């Protein structure tokens, strides 16, 4: 959905660097989901946040990955000390009433 | 745990009808959704079934049988633009689990 914005759309990092991915949900939407998609694979749930709260982070790797959704500003997915296996498309999505998730265009992360 | 299985690939002829199946194992049930994703694009919502039966939206229909833990997406009057990956998904406001995905190729 055009209302969900993600930036950057493409991000290149060298091994060991940090990656910061941003997601701005549609105005008035206070729920954010992050997913990872490896090439030719499905979407893997990572984390579900509401404003200032992590609701479910059961899909997040225990190390190097963190997410936040502050009171003001976008949701941030942060990957520290990136490795080649982190190369993937990262999508965020929002949901309002009902069961339809609205996805952003994604950030394609490439780790060299 | 939760898992949703789909055939990996399906090929169909333009103008035909194709059915994409989804079998699931979940702890609790919160409805079955379907999403379409073109190469390089974002997933877009197609349909949702909370109860057994058929839901129709234009050329697309989705069916659910909770007793069989099974659903399918039916695409009619296939068009070349329908070539994409299709995912079933389970969950709503809480954690959403996506199926393995089916790559549909529509041929002339």
CSV table of C-alpha atoms in Angstrom, one decimal:
chain,number,residue,atom,x,y,z
A,1,UNK,CA,0.0,0.0,0.0
A,2,UNK,CA,1.4,3.4,-1.0
A,3,UNK,CA,0.7,4.7,2.5
A,4,UNK,CA,3.3,2.6,4.2
A,5,UNK,CA,6.8,4.0,3.5
A,6,UNK,CA,10.1,2.3,3.9
A,7,UNK,CA,13.6,3.7,3.5
A,8,UNK,CA,16.0,3.2,2.1
A,9,UNK,CA,14.7,1.0,-0.7
A,10,UNK,CA,18.1,-0.5,-1.2
A,11,UNK,CA,21.0,-0.7,1.3
A,12,UNK,CA,24.5,-2.0,0.8
A,13,UNK,CA,26.6,-2.7,3.8
A,14,UNK,CA,30.0,-4.5,4.3
A,15,UNK,CA,30.3,-7.3,6.8
A,16,UNK,CA,30.5,-5.9,10.4
A,17,UNK,CA,28.7,-2.7,9.7
A,18,UNK,CA,25.3,-1.6,11.0
A,19,UNK,CA,22.1,-1.5,9.0
A,20,UNK,CA,19.1,0.7,10.0
A,21,UNK,CA,15.8,0.2,8.2
A,22,UNK,CA,13.0,2.6,8.7
A,23,UNK,CA,9.2,2.1,8.4
A,24,UNK,CA,6.6,4.8,8.5
A,25,UNK,CA,3.1,3.4,8.8
A,26,UNK,CA,0.0,4.9,7.4
A,27,UNK,CA,-1.2,7.9,9.3
A,28,UNK,CA,-3.2,6.8,12.3
A,29,UNK,CA,-1.9,3.2,12.2
A,30,UNK,CA,-0.1,2.2,15.4
A,31,UNK,CA,0.8,-1.4,14.7
A,32,UNK,CA,3.9,-2.4,12.8
A,33,UNK,CA,5.1,-5.8,11.7
A,34,UNK,CA,8.5,-6.6,10.3
A,35,UNK,CA,9.2,-9.5,8.0
A,36,UNK,CA,12.3,-10.9,6.3
A,37,UNK,CA,12.2,-12.6,2.9
A,38,UNK,CA,15.1,-14.5,1.5
A,39,UNK,CA,15.3,-14.9,-2.3
A,40,UNK,CA,12.8,-17.4,-3.6
A,41,UNK,CA,11.4,-17.9,-0.1
A,42,UNK,CA,8.3,-16.8,1.9
A,43,UNK,CA,7.9,-14.1,4.4
A,44,UNK,CA,9.2,-14.8,7.9
A,45,UNK,CA,7.7,-12.9,10.8
A,46,UNK,CA,10.2,-11.1,12.9
A,47,UNK,CA,8.6,-8.7,15.3
A,48,UNK,CA,5.3,-7.0,16.1
A,49,UNK,CA,5.3,-3.6,17.7
A,50,UNK,CA,2.8,-1.0,18.9
A,51,UNK,CA,3.8,2.5,19.7
A,52,UNK,CA,6.6,2.3,22.3
A,53,UNK,CA,6.0,-1.4,23.0
A,54,UNK,CA,7.3,-4.7,21.6
A,55,UNK,CA,4.3,-7.1,21.5
A,56,UNK,CA,5.9,-10.2,20.0
A,57,UNK,CA,9.5,-10.6,19.0
A,58,UNK,CA,9.5,-14.4,18.7
A,59,UNK,CA,10.8,-14.2,15.2
A,60,UNK,CA,13.8,-12.0,15.9
A,61,UNK,CA,17.3,-13.5,16.1
A,62,UNK,CA,18.5,-13.3,19.6
A,63,UNK,CA,21.6,-11.4,18.8
A,64,UNK,CA,22.4,-8.4,16.6
A,65,UNK,CA,18.8,-7.6,15.8
A,66,UNK,CA,16.6,-5.1,17.5
A,67,UNK,CA,13.5,-3.1,16.7
A,68,UNK,CA,11.7,-0.1,18.1
A,69,UNK,CA,8.7,2.0,17.4
A,70,UNK,CA,9.0,5.3,19.3
A,71,UNK,CA,6.2,7.6,20.2
A,72,UNK,CA,7.4,10.0,17.5
A,73,UNK,CA,9.0,9.0,14.3
A,74,UNK,CA,9.3,5.8,12.3
A,75,UNK,CA,9.8,2.2,13.4
A,76,UNK,CA,13.4,1.2,13.2
A,77,UNK,CA,14.8,-2.3,12.5
A,78,UNK,CA,18.5,-2.3,13.5
A,79,UNK,CA,21.0,-5.0,12.5
A,80,UNK,CA,24.4,-4.8,14.1
A,81,UNK,CA,27.5,-6.3,12.7
A,82,UNK,CA,25.8,-7.6,9.6
A,83,UNK,CA,26.8,-10.8,7.9
A,84,UNK,CA,26.2,-12.1,4.4
A,85,UNK,CA,23.3,-14.2,5.6
A,86,UNK,CA,21.4,-11.0,6.5
A,87,UNK,CA,21.1,-10.2,2.8
A,88,UNK,CA,17.4,-10.2,2.2
A,89,UNK,CA,14.3,-8.1,1.6
A,90,UNK,CA,12.8,-6.6,4.8
A,91,UNK,CA,9.2,-5.6,4.7
A,92,UNK,CA,7.2,-3.8,7.2
A,93,UNK,CA,3.4,-3.9,7.4
A,94,UNK,CA,0.6,-2.3,9.3
A,95,UNK,CA,-2.9,-3.4,10.1
A,96,UNK,CA,-6.0,-1.6,11.2
A,97,UNK,CA,-9.5,-3.0,11.7
A,98,UNK,CA,-9.9,-6.3,10.1
A,99,UNK,CA,-7.3,-8.8,8.9
A,100,UNK,CA,-5.7,-7.0,6.0
A,101,UNK,CA,-2.0,-6.2,6.3
A,102,UNK,CA,-0.7,-3.2,4.3
A,103,UNK,CA,2.9,-3.7,3.2
A,104,UNK,CA,5.5,-1.2,2.5
A,105,UNK,CA,7.7,-1.5,-0.6
A,106,UNK,CA,10.5,-3.2,1.3
A,107,UNK,CA,14.2,-2.5,1.8
A,108,UNK,CA,16.6,-4.7,-0.1
A,109,UNK,CA,19.7,-5.3,2.1
A,110,UNK,CA,22.9,-6.5,0.4
A,111,UNK,CA,25.9,-7.4,2.6
A,112,UNK,CA,29.2,-7.5,0.8
B,1,UNK,CA,4.2,-24.5,16.1
B,2,UNK,CA,2.5,-23.2,13.0
B,3,UNK,CA,3.0,-24.2,9.4
B,4,UNK,CA,1.3,-23.6,6.2
B,5,UNK,CA,2.2,-25.7,3.1
B,6,UNK,CA,1.6,-24.8,-0.5
B,7,UNK,CA,2.7,-26.3,-3.8
B,8,UNK,CA,5.9,-24.5,-4.9
B,9,UNK,CA,5.0,-23.9,-8.5
B,10,UNK,CA,1.9,-24.0,-10.7
B,11,UNK,CA,1.7,-23.3,-14.5
B,12,UNK,CA,-1.6,-22.5,-16.2
B,13,UNK,CA,-2.8,-21.2,-19.5
B,14,UNK,CA,-4.1,-17.7,-20.1
B,15,UNK,CA,-7.9,-17.7,-19.8
B,16,UNK,CA,-8.0,-20.9,-17.7
B,17,UNK,CA,-8.8,-21.5,-14.0
B,18,UNK,CA,-6.2,-22.5,-11.5
B,19,UNK,CA,-6.5,-23.6,-7.8
B,20,UNK,CA,-3.7,-23.0,-5.3
B,21,UNK,CA,-4.0,-25.1,-2.2
B,22,UNK,CA,-2.9,-24.4,1.4
B,23,UNK,CA,-2.9,-26.9,4.2
B,24,UNK,CA,-2.1,-25.7,7.7
B,25,UNK,CA,-1.3,-26.7,11.2
B,26,UNK,CA,-1.9,-24.1,13.8
B,27,UNK,CA,-2.4,-23.7,17.5
B,28,UNK,CA,-5.6,-21.8,17.6
B,29,UNK,CA,-7.2,-20.4,14.5
B,30,UNK,CA,-7.6,-16.8,13.4
B,31,UNK,CA,-8.6,-17.1,9.8
B,32,UNK,CA,-6.8,-17.7,6.5
B,33,UNK,CA,-5.7,-14.8,4.3
B,34,UNK,CA,-4.2,-14.8,0.8
B,35,UNK,CA,-1.6,-12.4,-0.6
B,36,UNK,CA,-0.2,-11.8,-4.0
B,37,UNK,CA,3.4,-10.8,-4.6
B,38,UNK,CA,5.0,-9.9,-8.0
B,39,UNK,CA,8.7,-10.2,-8.4
B,40,UNK,CA,10.5,-7.4,-6.6
B,41,UNK,CA,7.2,-6.1,-5.2
B,42,UNK,CA,5.4,-5.9,-1.9
B,43,UNK,CA,2.7,-8.4,-0.9
B,44,UNK,CA,-0.8,-7.2,-1.5
B,45,UNK,CA,-3.9,-8.6,0.2
B,46,UNK,CA,-6.4,-10.6,-1.8
B,47,UNK,CA,-8.9,-12.2,0.5
B,48,UNK,CA,-9.7,-13.5,4.0
B,49,UNK,CA,-11.7,-16.4,5.3
B,50,UNK,CA,-12.8,-16.6,8.9
B,51,UNK,CA,-15.5,-19.2,8.4
B,52,UNK,CA,-15.9,-22.3,6.2
B,53,UNK,CA,-17.0,-21.7,2.7
B,54,UNK,CA,-16.3,-19.6,-0.4
B,55,UNK,CA,-15.5,-15.9,-0.5
B,56,UNK,CA,-15.6,-14.3,-4.0
B,57,UNK,CA,-13.9,-11.1,-5.0
B,58,UNK,CA,-14.1,-10.6,-8.8
B,59,UNK,CA,-11.9,-13.2,-10.6
B,60,UNK,CA,-10.5,-14.4,-7.3
B,61,UNK,CA,-12.2,-16.7,-4.8
B,62,UNK,CA,-11.0,-18.3,-1.6
B,63,UNK,CA,-12.3,-21.3,0.2
B,64,UNK,CA,-11.8,-22.6,3.7
B,65,UNK,CA,-12.6,-25.9,5.4
B,66,UNK,CA,-11.6,-25.6,9.1
B,67,UNK,CA,-12.4,-29.3,9.8
B,68,UNK,CA,-9.8,-30.3,7.1
B,69,UNK,CA,-7.3,-27.5,8.0
B,70,UNK,CA,-7.4,-26.7,4.3
B,71,UNK,CA,-8.0,-23.8,2.0
B,72,UNK,CA,-7.5,-22.8,-1.5
B,73,UNK,CA,-7.3,-19.7,-3.8
B,74,UNK,CA,-9.2,-20.0,-7.1
B,75,UNK,CA,-8.2,-17.7,-10.0
B,76,UNK,CA,-10.5,-17.6,-12.9
B,77,UNK,CA,-10.0,-16.1,-16.4
B,78,UNK,CA,-6.3,-16.1,-15.9
B,79,UNK,CA,-4.4,-13.1,-17.3
B,80,UNK,CA,-0.7,-12.8,-17.9
B,81,UNK,CA,-0.5,-10.2,-15.1
B,82,UNK,CA,-1.6,-12.9,-12.7
B,83,UNK,CA,1.9,-14.4,-12.9
B,84,UNK,CA,3.2,-13.9,-9.4
B,85,UNK,CA,3.7,-15.7,-6.1
B,86,UNK,CA,0.7,-16.4,-3.9
B,87,UNK,CA,0.9,-16.9,-0.1
B,88,UNK,CA,-1.7,-18.1,2.3
B,89,UNK,CA,-1.3,-16.7,5.8
B,90,UNK,CA,-2.7,-17.3,9.2
B,91,UNK,CA,-3.2,-14.8,12.0
B,92,UNK,CA,-4.6,-11.3,12.4
B,93,UNK,CA,-3.7,-8.7,14.9
B,94,UNK,CA,-1.1,-11.0,16.5
B,95,UNK,CA,1.8,-12.8,14.9
B,96,UNK,CA,1.0,-13.7,11.2
B,97,UNK,CA,2.6,-16.8,9.7
B,98,UNK,CA,2.9,-17.0,6.0
B,99,UNK,CA,2.9,-20.2,3.9
B,100,UNK,CA,5.7,-21.4,1.8
B,101,UNK,CA,4.3,-19.6,-1.3
B,102,UNK,CA,3.2,-20.8,-4.8
B,103,UNK,CA,4.8,-19.3,-7.9
B,104,UNK,CA,2.2,-19.1,-10.6
B,105,UNK,CA,3.3,-18.9,-14.2
B,106,UNK,CA,0.6,-18.0,-16.7
B,107,UNK,CA,1.5,-19.0,-20.3
B,108,UNK,CA,-0.1,-17.9,-23.5
